Short mmCIF file of C-alpha atoms and ligand atoms in Angstrom, two decimals:
data_model
loop_
_atom_site.label_atom_id
_atom_site.label_comp_id
_atom_site.label_asym_id
_atom_site.label_seq_id
_atom_site.Cartn_x
_atom_site.Cartn_y
_atom_site.Cartn_z
CA GLU A 1 1.68 3.18 19.49
CA ILE A 2 -0.27 0.37 17.84
CA LEU A 3 -1.77 1.31 14.47
CA ILE A 4 -2.81 -2.06 13.01
CA TYR A 5 -4.04 -4.84 15.19
CA LEU A 6 -5.30 -8.25 14.10
CA GLU A 7 -6.66 -10.53 16.78
CA ASN A 8 -7.49 -14.17 15.99
CA VAL A 9 -8.39 -13.25 12.42
CA SER A 10 -9.60 -15.88 10.00
CA LYS A 11 -10.94 -15.48 6.50
CA CYS A 12 -12.78 -18.34 4.90
CA TYR A 13 -14.15 -17.65 1.39
CA LYS A 14 -17.55 -18.94 0.29
CA ASN A 15 -15.88 -21.81 -1.59
CA GLY A 16 -14.48 -23.07 1.72
CA VAL A 17 -10.88 -21.89 1.18
CA ASN A 18 -9.31 -20.82 4.46
CA ALA A 19 -7.19 -17.93 3.17
CA LEU A 20 -6.16 -16.77 6.66
CA ASP A 21 -6.23 -19.04 9.68
CA ASN A 22 -6.29 -17.42 13.10
CA ILE A 23 -3.75 -14.64 12.53
CA ASN A 24 -2.44 -12.34 15.25
CA LEU A 25 -0.45 -9.26 14.23
CA GLN A 26 0.49 -5.92 15.67
CA ILE A 27 2.02 -3.13 13.61
CA ASN A 28 3.03 0.13 15.22
CA ASP A 29 2.62 3.65 13.90
CA GLY A 30 5.61 4.51 11.71
CA GLU A 31 6.81 0.97 10.97
CA PHE A 32 7.99 -0.23 7.55
CA VAL A 33 7.05 -3.87 7.13
CA TYR A 34 7.49 -6.38 4.33
CA ILE A 35 4.87 -9.07 3.78
CA ILE A 36 6.24 -12.05 1.91
CA GLY A 37 4.99 -15.53 1.07
CA PRO A 38 4.23 -17.78 -1.88
CA THR A 39 1.21 -17.29 -4.16
CA GLY A 40 -1.93 -18.36 -2.32
CA SER A 41 -0.45 -17.79 1.15
CA GLY A 42 -2.99 -15.06 1.99
CA LYS A 43 -1.16 -11.79 1.24
CA SER A 44 -3.93 -10.28 -0.92
CA THR A 45 -6.55 -11.39 1.56
CA LEU A 46 -4.68 -9.64 4.37
CA ILE A 47 -4.61 -6.42 2.33
CA LYS A 48 -8.31 -6.72 1.50
CA LEU A 49 -9.16 -7.09 5.18
CA LEU A 50 -7.11 -3.99 5.96
CA ASP A 51 -8.74 -1.80 3.29
CA GLY A 52 -12.26 -3.01 4.01
CA GLU A 53 -12.75 -4.90 0.73
CA GLU A 54 -13.33 -8.15 2.63
CA ILE A 55 -14.72 -8.86 6.08
CA PRO A 56 -13.08 -11.39 8.41
CA THR A 57 -14.98 -14.60 9.11
CA ALA A 58 -13.70 -14.48 12.68
CA GLY A 59 -11.63 -12.15 14.82
CA THR A 60 -10.98 -8.42 14.79
CA VAL A 61 -9.14 -6.23 12.27
CA SER A 62 -8.47 -2.86 13.81
CA VAL A 63 -6.77 0.10 12.12
CA GLU A 64 -6.30 3.31 14.10
CA GLY A 65 -8.82 2.02 16.60
CA ILE A 66 -11.43 1.43 13.88
CA ASP A 67 -12.95 -2.05 13.76
CA VAL A 68 -12.69 -2.41 9.98
CA GLY A 69 -14.77 -5.60 9.76
CA LYS A 70 -17.70 -3.86 11.44
CA LEU A 71 -17.74 -0.70 9.32
CA LYS A 72 -21.07 0.15 7.76
CA HIS A 73 -20.94 -0.16 3.98
CA ARG A 74 -21.36 3.58 3.43
CA ARG A 75 -18.48 4.35 5.84
CA VAL A 76 -15.93 2.26 3.92
CA PRO A 77 -15.02 5.00 1.37
CA TYR A 78 -14.35 7.45 4.22
CA TYR A 79 -12.31 4.87 6.09
CA ARG A 80 -10.21 4.25 2.94
CA ARG A 81 -9.00 7.85 3.00
CA ASN A 82 -6.67 6.69 5.79
CA ILE A 83 -5.08 4.15 3.49
CA GLY A 84 -3.09 4.70 0.32
CA VAL A 85 -2.67 1.76 -2.02
CA VAL A 86 -0.10 1.26 -4.77
CA PHE A 87 -0.28 -1.64 -7.22
CA GLN A 88 2.22 -3.39 -9.44
CA ASP A 89 0.45 -2.22 -12.61
CA PHE A 90 0.40 1.54 -11.80
CA ARG A 91 -3.27 2.22 -12.70
CA LEU A 92 -2.86 5.86 -13.68
CA LEU A 93 -5.68 7.45 -15.66
CA PRO A 94 -4.32 7.63 -19.23
CA HIS A 95 -6.11 10.77 -20.40
CA MET A 96 -5.03 12.89 -17.47
CA THR A 97 -1.63 14.48 -16.93
CA ILE A 98 0.48 13.42 -13.96
CA PHE A 99 -0.57 16.61 -12.16
CA GLU A 100 -4.25 15.87 -12.87
CA ASN A 101 -3.91 12.24 -11.79
CA VAL A 102 -2.63 13.31 -8.39
CA ALA A 103 -5.05 16.25 -8.09
CA PHE A 104 -7.99 14.00 -8.97
CA ALA A 105 -7.43 11.96 -5.80
CA LEU A 106 -7.75 15.14 -3.74
CA GLU A 107 -10.69 16.61 -5.70
CA ALA A 108 -12.53 13.36 -5.04
CA ILE A 109 -12.41 14.07 -1.31
CA GLY A 110 -13.50 17.68 -1.69
CA LYS A 111 -10.30 19.65 -1.00
CA ASP A 112 -10.22 23.25 -2.17
CA LYS A 113 -8.31 24.21 -5.34
CA VAL A 114 -5.52 26.17 -3.65
CA SER A 115 -4.58 23.47 -1.18
CA ILE A 116 -4.83 20.84 -3.93
CA ARG A 117 -2.33 22.71 -6.09
CA ARG A 118 0.03 23.19 -3.17
CA ARG A 119 -0.07 19.55 -2.12
CA VAL A 120 0.25 18.19 -5.68
CA ARG A 121 3.39 20.29 -6.21
CA GLU A 122 4.73 19.11 -2.87
CA VAL A 123 4.25 15.38 -3.53
CA LEU A 124 5.53 15.60 -7.12
CA GLU A 125 8.65 17.26 -5.69
CA LEU A 126 8.93 14.49 -3.09
CA VAL A 127 8.87 11.76 -5.77
CA ASP A 128 11.14 13.82 -8.03
CA LEU A 129 8.60 14.26 -10.84
CA SER A 130 8.11 18.03 -10.81
CA ASP A 131 9.30 18.23 -14.40
CA LYS A 132 6.70 15.64 -15.52
CA ALA A 133 3.62 17.39 -14.12
CA LYS A 134 2.29 18.16 -17.61
CA SER A 135 3.20 14.79 -19.13
CA PHE A 136 0.75 11.96 -19.69
CA PRO A 137 1.34 8.54 -18.14
CA ASN A 138 2.38 6.90 -21.44
CA GLN A 139 5.16 9.49 -21.78
CA LEU A 140 6.78 8.22 -18.57
CA SER A 141 9.02 5.22 -17.94
CA GLY A 142 7.79 2.41 -15.71
CA GLY A 143 9.77 3.68 -12.74
CA GLN A 144 8.41 7.21 -13.23
CA GLN A 145 4.84 5.91 -13.52
CA GLN A 146 5.26 4.01 -10.28
CA ARG A 147 6.60 7.15 -8.58
CA ALA A 148 3.51 9.00 -9.86
CA THR A 149 1.17 6.38 -8.40
CA ILE A 150 3.01 6.68 -5.10
CA ALA A 151 2.55 10.48 -5.21
CA ARG A 152 -1.17 9.95 -5.83
CA ALA A 153 -1.44 7.41 -3.01
CA ILE A 154 0.15 9.69 -0.40
CA ALA A 155 -1.41 12.98 -1.57
CA ASN A 156 -4.01 13.09 1.17
CA LYS A 157 -1.50 12.02 3.85
CA PRO A 158 -2.85 8.58 4.68
CA LYS A 159 -1.65 6.97 7.91
CA VAL A 160 -0.88 3.75 6.06
CA LEU A 161 0.55 3.11 2.61
CA ILE A 162 0.03 -0.39 1.27
CA ALA A 163 2.26 -1.24 -1.66
CA ASP A 164 1.28 -4.47 -3.40
CA GLU A 165 4.31 -5.70 -5.40
CA PRO A 166 5.29 -2.11 -6.27
CA THR A 167 8.52 -3.25 -7.96
CA GLY A 168 6.99 -6.25 -9.75
CA ASN A 169 7.29 -4.63 -13.19
CA LEU A 170 10.60 -2.83 -12.67
CA ASP A 171 14.26 -3.69 -13.21
CA PRO A 172 16.58 -3.94 -10.16
CA GLU A 173 17.90 -0.37 -10.43
CA LYS A 174 14.39 1.13 -10.61
CA SER A 175 13.28 -1.20 -7.81
CA ASN A 176 16.00 0.21 -5.55
CA GLU A 177 14.79 3.73 -6.39
CA ILE A 178 11.24 2.83 -5.39
CA LEU A 179 12.42 1.26 -2.15
CA GLU A 180 14.45 4.34 -1.28
CA LEU A 181 11.47 6.55 -2.11
CA LEU A 182 9.23 4.50 0.20
CA GLU A 183 11.87 4.84 2.95
CA LYS A 184 11.88 8.60 2.44
CA ILE A 185 8.07 8.75 2.71
CA ASN A 186 8.23 6.57 5.82
CA VAL A 187 10.68 8.98 7.48
CA GLU A 188 9.61 12.38 6.13
CA GLU A 189 5.84 11.93 6.12
CA GLY A 190 5.73 9.44 9.01
CA THR A 191 3.61 7.08 6.90
CA THR A 192 3.39 3.48 8.06
CA ILE A 193 4.34 1.26 5.13
CA LEU A 194 3.28 -2.30 4.34
CA MET A 195 4.96 -3.68 1.27
CA VAL A 196 3.94 -7.00 -0.24
CA THR A 197 6.82 -8.35 -2.28
CA HIS A 198 8.34 -11.38 -3.93
CA ASP A 199 11.62 -9.52 -4.43
CA ILE A 200 14.01 -11.36 -2.13
CA THR A 201 16.95 -9.26 -3.31
CA LEU A 202 15.24 -6.11 -2.04
CA VAL A 203 14.18 -7.75 1.23
CA ASN A 204 17.78 -8.80 1.84
CA LYS A 205 19.27 -5.47 0.79
CA TYR A 206 16.98 -3.09 2.70
CA LYS A 207 16.46 -5.06 5.91
CA LYS A 208 13.21 -4.41 7.73
CA ARG A 209 10.64 -6.25 9.76
CA THR A 210 9.48 -9.12 7.58
CA ILE A 211 6.23 -10.99 8.07
CA SER A 212 6.09 -14.30 6.20
CA LEU A 213 2.77 -15.90 5.38
CA GLU A 214 2.40 -19.57 4.54
CA GLN A 215 -0.93 -21.28 3.92
CA GLY A 216 -2.80 -18.58 5.80
CA ASN A 217 -0.51 -18.59 8.82
CA VAL A 218 2.24 -16.25 9.97
CA SER A 219 5.21 -18.58 9.58
CA ALA A 220 7.82 -16.00 10.59
CA ASP A 221 7.95 -12.41 11.84
CA SER A 222 11.48 -11.13 12.20
CA ALA A 223 12.35 -7.62 13.31
CA LYS A 224 15.69 -7.52 11.50
CA GLY A 225 14.18 -8.84 8.33
CA GLY A 226 16.03 -10.51 5.57
CA TYR A 227 14.85 -13.65 3.91
CA ILE A 228 15.03 -16.69 6.08
CA ARG A 229 14.77 -20.17 4.61
P1 LIG B 1 -1.54 -12.38 -6.31
O1 LIG B 1 -0.45 -13.42 -6.20
O2 LIG B 1 -1.06 -11.07 -6.84
O3 LIG B 1 -2.37 -12.26 -5.07
P2 LIG B 1 -3.56 -14.09 -7.36
O4 LIG B 1 -3.53 -14.76 -8.66
O5 LIG B 1 -3.35 -14.91 -6.12
O6 LIG B 1 -2.54 -12.89 -7.44
O7 LIG B 1 -4.97 -13.37 -7.17
C1 LIG B 1 -5.42 -12.40 -8.06
C2 LIG B 1 -6.82 -11.96 -7.60
O8 LIG B 1 -7.76 -13.01 -7.77
C3 LIG B 1 -6.84 -11.59 -6.13
O9 LIG B 1 -7.55 -10.39 -5.99
C4 LIG B 1 -7.55 -12.74 -5.43
O10 LIG B 1 -8.34 -12.30 -4.34
C5 LIG B 1 -8.43 -13.29 -6.52
N1 LIG B 1 -8.50 -14.75 -6.37
C6 LIG B 1 -7.47 -15.58 -6.14
N2 LIG B 1 -7.87 -16.84 -6.04
C7 LIG B 1 -9.22 -16.82 -6.23
C8 LIG B 1 -10.23 -17.83 -6.24
N3 LIG B 1 -9.96 -19.11 -6.03
N4 LIG B 1 -11.50 -17.44 -6.48
C9 LIG B 1 -11.79 -16.15 -6.68
N5 LIG B 1 -10.88 -15.14 -6.65
C10 LIG B 1 -9.61 -15.48 -6.43
P1 LIG B 2 -1.75 -14.40 -2.16
O1 LIG B 2 -2.06 -12.97 -2.28
O2 LIG B 2 -0.67 -14.69 -1.14
O3 LIG B 2 -1.45 -15.05 -3.47
P2 LIG B 2 -4.57 -14.77 -1.65
O4 LIG B 2 -4.96 -14.03 -0.42
O5 LIG B 2 -4.90 -14.17 -2.96
O6 LIG B 2 -3.02 -15.15 -1.55
O7 LIG B 2 -5.23 -16.21 -1.62
C1 LIG B 2 -5.21 -17.06 -0.49
C2 LIG B 2 -6.09 -18.25 -0.79
O8 LIG B 2 -7.44 -17.81 -0.87
C3 LIG B 2 -5.79 -18.92 -2.11
O9 LIG B 2 -6.01 -20.31 -1.95
C4 LIG B 2 -6.79 -18.30 -3.06
O10 LIG B 2 -7.09 -19.16 -4.12
C5 LIG B 2 -7.98 -18.10 -2.16
N1 LIG B 2 -8.81 -16.94 -2.55
C6 LIG B 2 -8.39 -15.66 -2.66
N2 LIG B 2 -9.41 -14.84 -3.00
C7 LIG B 2 -10.49 -15.65 -3.09
C8 LIG B 2 -11.88 -15.40 -3.39
N3 LIG B 2 -12.33 -14.18 -3.67
N4 LIG B 2 -12.71 -16.45 -3.39
C9 LIG B 2 -12.27 -17.68 -3.11
N5 LIG B 2 -11.00 -18.00 -2.80
C10 LIG B 2 -10.11 -16.98 -2.79
#
Protein backbone atom coordinates (compact mmCIF):
# COMPACT_ATOMS: atom_id res chain seq x y z
CA GLU A 1 0.00 0.00 0.00
CA ILE A 2 1.43 3.36 -1.05
CA LEU A 3 1.87 5.82 1.82
CA ILE A 4 4.05 8.56 0.31
CA TYR A 5 3.76 9.52 -3.30
CA LEU A 6 5.65 12.27 -5.10
CA GLU A 7 4.71 12.93 -8.70
CA ASN A 8 6.81 15.28 -10.85
CA VAL A 9 7.71 17.35 -7.80
CA SER A 10 9.90 20.41 -8.14
CA LYS A 11 10.81 23.00 -5.56
CA CYS A 12 12.31 26.26 -6.67
CA TYR A 13 13.04 28.76 -3.87
CA LYS A 14 12.42 32.49 -4.31
CA ASN A 15 16.14 33.06 -4.95
CA GLY A 16 15.87 30.83 -8.03
CA VAL A 17 17.58 27.75 -6.52
CA ASN A 18 16.05 24.56 -7.89
CA ALA A 19 16.31 22.42 -4.75
CA LEU A 20 14.29 19.53 -6.22
CA ASP A 21 13.92 18.98 -9.93
CA ASN A 22 11.03 16.84 -11.12
CA ILE A 23 11.20 14.07 -8.52
CA ASN A 24 9.10 10.90 -8.62
CA LEU A 25 9.01 8.67 -5.54
CA GLN A 26 6.80 6.04 -4.05
CA ILE A 27 7.18 4.77 -0.49
CA ASN A 28 4.96 2.03 0.84
CA ASP A 29 3.37 1.71 4.25
CA GLY A 30 5.84 0.02 6.61
CA GLU A 31 9.04 0.67 4.66
CA PHE A 32 12.34 1.76 6.23
CA VAL A 33 14.16 4.03 3.82
CA TYR A 34 17.46 5.89 3.96
CA ILE A 35 17.81 9.23 2.19
CA ILE A 36 21.41 10.07 1.43
CA GLY A 37 23.20 12.73 -0.61
CA PRO A 38 25.72 15.53 -0.27
CA THR A 39 24.92 18.86 1.42
CA GLY A 40 22.69 20.92 -0.87
CA SER A 41 21.29 17.89 -2.72
CA GLY A 42 17.73 18.56 -1.52
CA LYS A 43 17.29 16.26 1.49
CA SER A 44 15.97 18.96 3.86
CA THR A 45 13.71 20.31 1.14
CA LEU A 46 12.22 16.86 0.63
CA ILE A 47 11.49 16.60 4.36
CA LYS A 48 9.96 20.08 4.42
CA LEU A 49 7.63 19.16 1.56
CA LEU A 50 6.58 16.03 3.43
CA ASP A 51 5.80 17.82 6.71
CA GLY A 52 4.05 20.75 5.06
CA GLU A 53 6.70 23.37 5.91
CA GLU A 54 7.22 24.11 2.22
CA ILE A 55 4.92 23.86 -0.78
CA PRO A 56 6.09 22.35 -4.08
CA THR A 57 6.48 24.71 -7.03
CA ALA A 58 5.18 21.95 -9.29
CA GLY A 59 3.84 18.44 -8.91
CA THR A 60 2.03 16.59 -6.15
CA VAL A 61 3.21 15.51 -2.69
CA SER A 62 0.75 13.03 -1.26
CA VAL A 63 0.95 11.39 2.17
CA GLU A 64 -1.78 8.92 3.17
CA GLY A 65 -3.87 10.25 0.32
CA ILE A 66 -3.55 13.84 1.56
CA ASP A 67 -2.32 16.37 -1.00
CA VAL A 68 0.14 18.07 1.36
CA GLY A 69 0.93 20.99 -0.96
CA LYS A 70 -2.75 21.95 -1.08
CA LEU A 71 -3.47 21.84 2.66
CA LYS A 72 -5.06 24.95 4.08
CA HIS A 73 -2.71 26.73 6.46
CA ARG A 74 -4.86 25.98 9.51
CA ARG A 75 -4.96 22.25 8.64
CA VAL A 76 -1.16 21.86 8.65
CA PRO A 77 -0.83 21.34 12.45
CA TYR A 78 -3.47 18.58 12.31
CA TYR A 79 -1.78 16.98 9.33
CA ARG A 80 1.56 16.99 11.20
CA ARG A 81 0.11 14.69 13.86
CA ASN A 82 0.62 11.91 11.29
CA ILE A 83 4.33 12.64 11.16
CA GLY A 84 6.93 12.32 13.89
CA VAL A 85 10.20 14.14 13.41
CA VAL A 86 13.53 13.54 15.13
CA PHE A 87 16.49 15.88 14.71
CA GLN A 88 20.22 15.54 15.17
CA ASP A 89 20.25 18.03 18.05
CA PHE A 90 17.55 16.35 20.20
CA ARG A 91 15.50 19.49 21.02
CA LEU A 92 14.13 18.30 24.36
CA LEU A 93 12.63 20.94 26.65
CA PRO A 94 15.31 21.45 29.33
CA HIS A 95 13.05 22.32 32.27
CA MET A 96 10.81 19.31 31.88
CA THR A 97 11.56 15.74 32.93
CA ILE A 98 11.78 13.02 30.28
CA PHE A 99 8.28 11.88 31.27
CA GLU A 100 6.96 15.44 30.93
CA ASN A 101 8.70 15.97 27.60
CA VAL A 102 6.93 12.95 26.12
CA ALA A 103 3.61 13.70 27.85
CA PHE A 104 3.70 17.29 26.60
CA ALA A 105 3.48 16.09 23.00
CA LEU A 106 0.27 14.23 23.85
CA GLU A 107 -1.23 16.99 26.03
CA ALA A 108 -0.76 19.34 23.08
CA ILE A 109 -3.17 17.23 21.04
CA GLY A 110 -5.73 16.99 23.82
CA LYS A 111 -5.40 13.38 25.03
CA ASP A 112 -6.83 12.57 28.45
CA LYS A 113 -4.53 12.17 31.46
CA VAL A 114 -4.98 8.44 31.94
CA SER A 115 -4.21 7.48 28.37
CA ILE A 116 -1.28 9.92 28.34
CA ARG A 117 0.29 8.24 31.36
CA ARG A 118 -0.23 4.81 29.89
CA ARG A 119 1.27 5.70 26.54
CA VAL A 120 4.24 7.61 28.02
CA ARG A 121 5.14 4.57 30.15
CA GLU A 122 4.77 2.34 27.11
CA VAL A 123 7.06 4.38 24.83
CA LEU A 124 9.67 4.95 27.55
CA GLU A 125 9.72 1.17 28.02
CA LEU A 126 10.08 0.72 24.25
CA VAL A 127 13.14 3.01 24.11
CA ASP A 128 14.52 1.50 27.34
CA LEU A 129 14.32 4.71 29.39
CA SER A 130 11.79 3.74 32.05
CA ASP A 131 14.36 4.40 34.75
CA LYS A 132 14.98 7.95 33.45
CA ALA A 133 11.36 9.14 33.50
CA LYS A 134 12.07 11.58 36.35
CA SER A 135 15.43 12.77 35.03
CA PHE A 136 15.98 16.03 33.18
CA PRO A 137 17.48 16.05 29.69
CA ASN A 138 20.89 17.35 30.86
CA GLN A 139 21.18 14.35 33.18
CA LEU A 140 21.10 11.99 30.18
CA SER A 141 23.84 10.96 27.76
CA GLY A 142 23.54 11.92 24.10
CA GLY A 143 22.31 8.46 23.14
CA GLN A 144 19.70 8.52 25.92
CA GLN A 145 18.53 12.00 24.89
CA GLN A 146 18.11 10.82 21.33
CA ARG A 147 16.09 7.81 22.54
CA ALA A 148 13.90 10.24 24.51
CA THR A 149 13.26 12.38 21.43
CA ILE A 150 12.34 9.24 19.52
CA ALA A 151 9.89 8.30 22.31
CA ARG A 152 8.36 11.78 22.06
CA ALA A 153 8.13 11.58 18.26
CA ILE A 154 6.28 8.26 18.25
CA ALA A 155 4.07 8.88 21.30
CA ASN A 156 0.96 9.65 19.29
CA LYS A 157 1.58 6.74 16.88
CA PRO A 158 2.36 8.68 13.71
CA LYS A 159 2.22 6.78 10.42
CA VAL A 160 5.61 8.18 9.44
CA LEU A 161 8.73 8.88 11.45
CA ILE A 162 11.24 11.19 9.80
CA ALA A 163 14.67 11.07 11.38
CA ASP A 164 16.97 13.84 10.16
CA GLU A 165 20.58 12.78 10.89
CA PRO A 166 19.52 11.11 14.16
CA THR A 167 23.02 9.72 14.75
CA GLY A 168 24.89 12.87 13.69
CA ASN A 169 26.02 13.66 17.25
CA LEU A 170 26.60 10.10 18.44
CA ASP A 171 29.55 7.71 18.48
CA PRO A 172 29.37 4.50 16.39
CA GLU A 173 28.19 2.28 19.26
CA LYS A 174 25.35 4.66 20.19
CA SER A 175 24.52 5.07 16.50
CA ASN A 176 24.03 1.31 16.18
CA GLU A 177 21.71 1.41 19.20
CA ILE A 178 19.60 4.13 17.59
CA LEU A 179 19.43 2.22 14.32
CA GLU A 180 18.32 -0.93 16.10
CA LEU A 181 15.72 1.06 18.04
CA LEU A 182 14.34 2.52 14.79
CA GLU A 183 14.16 -1.02 13.36
CA LYS A 184 12.23 -2.15 16.42
CA ILE A 185 9.76 0.75 16.05
CA ASN A 186 9.41 -0.06 12.35
CA VAL A 187 8.51 -3.69 13.15
CA GLU A 188 6.63 -3.41 16.44
CA GLU A 189 4.68 -0.20 15.83
CA GLY A 190 4.48 -0.58 12.03
CA THR A 191 5.80 2.97 11.62
CA THR A 192 7.16 3.90 8.20
CA ILE A 193 10.66 5.31 8.68
CA LEU A 194 12.57 7.81 6.57
CA MET A 195 16.07 8.40 7.82
CA VAL A 196 18.27 11.12 6.37
CA THR A 197 21.88 10.24 7.02
CA HIS A 198 25.48 10.89 6.09
CA ASP A 199 26.58 7.81 8.03
CA ILE A 200 27.80 5.47 5.32
CA THR A 201 28.94 2.90 7.88
CA LEU A 202 25.37 2.55 9.14
CA VAL A 203 23.91 2.45 5.63
CA ASN A 204 26.30 -0.36 4.74
CA LYS A 205 25.79 -2.26 7.97
CA TYR A 206 21.98 -2.18 8.20
CA LYS A 207 21.06 -2.56 4.54
CA LYS A 208 17.76 -1.02 3.50
CA ARG A 209 16.21 0.75 0.57
CA THR A 210 18.44 3.74 -0.10
CA ILE A 211 17.37 6.80 -2.03
CA SER A 212 20.27 8.99 -3.16
CA LEU A 213 19.73 12.63 -4.01
CA GLU A 214 22.15 14.63 -6.11
CA GLN A 215 21.54 18.23 -7.19
CA GLY A 216 17.81 17.88 -6.67
CA ASN A 217 17.48 14.62 -8.57
CA VAL A 218 17.07 11.02 -7.45
CA SER A 219 20.41 9.65 -8.64
CA ALA A 220 19.86 6.13 -7.27
CA ASP A 221 17.13 4.16 -5.52
CA SER A 222 18.24 0.69 -4.56
CA ALA A 223 16.06 -1.80 -2.72
CA LYS A 224 18.96 -3.68 -1.14
CA GLY A 225 20.62 -0.50 -0.04
CA GLY A 226 24.22 -0.09 0.80
CA TYR A 227 26.30 2.77 -0.42
CA ILE A 228 27.00 2.69 -4.10
CA ARG A 229 29.72 4.84 -5.62
P1 LIG B 1 21.60 20.33 6.23
O1 LIG B 1 22.78 19.77 5.48
O2 LIG B 1 21.40 19.72 7.57
O3 LIG B 1 20.35 20.37 5.39
P2 LIG B 1 22.00 23.07 5.56
O4 LIG B 1 23.14 23.90 5.97
O5 LIG B 1 21.92 22.61 4.13
O6 LIG B 1 21.94 21.85 6.55
O7 LIG B 1 20.64 23.86 5.83
C1 LIG B 1 20.30 24.29 7.10
C2 LIG B 1 18.97 25.04 6.99
O8 LIG B 1 19.12 26.26 6.28
C3 LIG B 1 17.92 24.23 6.26
O9 LIG B 1 16.72 24.31 6.97
C4 LIG B 1 17.80 24.89 4.89
O10 LIG B 1 16.46 24.86 4.40
C5 LIG B 1 18.21 26.31 5.17
N1 LIG B 1 18.95 26.82 4.00
C6 LIG B 1 19.91 26.18 3.33
N2 LIG B 1 20.37 26.91 2.32
C7 LIG B 1 19.66 28.07 2.36
C8 LIG B 1 19.68 29.26 1.56
N3 LIG B 1 20.47 29.40 0.50
N4 LIG B 1 18.83 30.25 1.90
C9 LIG B 1 18.01 30.12 2.94
N5 LIG B 1 17.93 29.01 3.73
C10 LIG B 1 18.76 28.01 3.43
P1 LIG C 1 20.37 19.27 1.90
O1 LIG C 1 19.41 19.06 2.99
O2 LIG C 1 20.61 18.03 1.07
O3 LIG C 1 21.66 19.88 2.35
P2 LIG C 1 18.64 21.44 1.06
O4 LIG C 1 17.30 20.91 0.72
O5 LIG C 1 18.83 22.10 2.37
O6 LIG C 1 19.72 20.27 0.84
O7 LIG C 1 19.09 22.47 -0.06
C1 LIG C 1 18.98 22.23 -1.45
C2 LIG C 1 19.34 23.51 -2.16
O8 LIG C 1 18.32 24.48 -1.90
C3 LIG C 1 20.64 24.13 -1.72
O9 LIG C 1 21.24 24.73 -2.85
C4 LIG C 1 20.21 25.16 -0.70
O10 LIG C 1 21.14 26.21 -0.62
C5 LIG C 1 18.89 25.62 -1.26
N1 LIG C 1 17.94 26.06 -0.22
C6 LIG C 1 17.49 25.32 0.81
N2 LIG C 1 16.60 26.00 1.55
C7 LIG C 1 16.49 27.21 0.95
C8 LIG C 1 15.70 28.37 1.22
N3 LIG C 1 14.86 28.43 2.26
N4 LIG C 1 15.83 29.42 0.40
C9 LIG C 1 16.66 29.38 -0.65
N5 LIG C 1 17.42 28.32 -0.99
C10 LIG C 1 17.34 27.23 -0.19
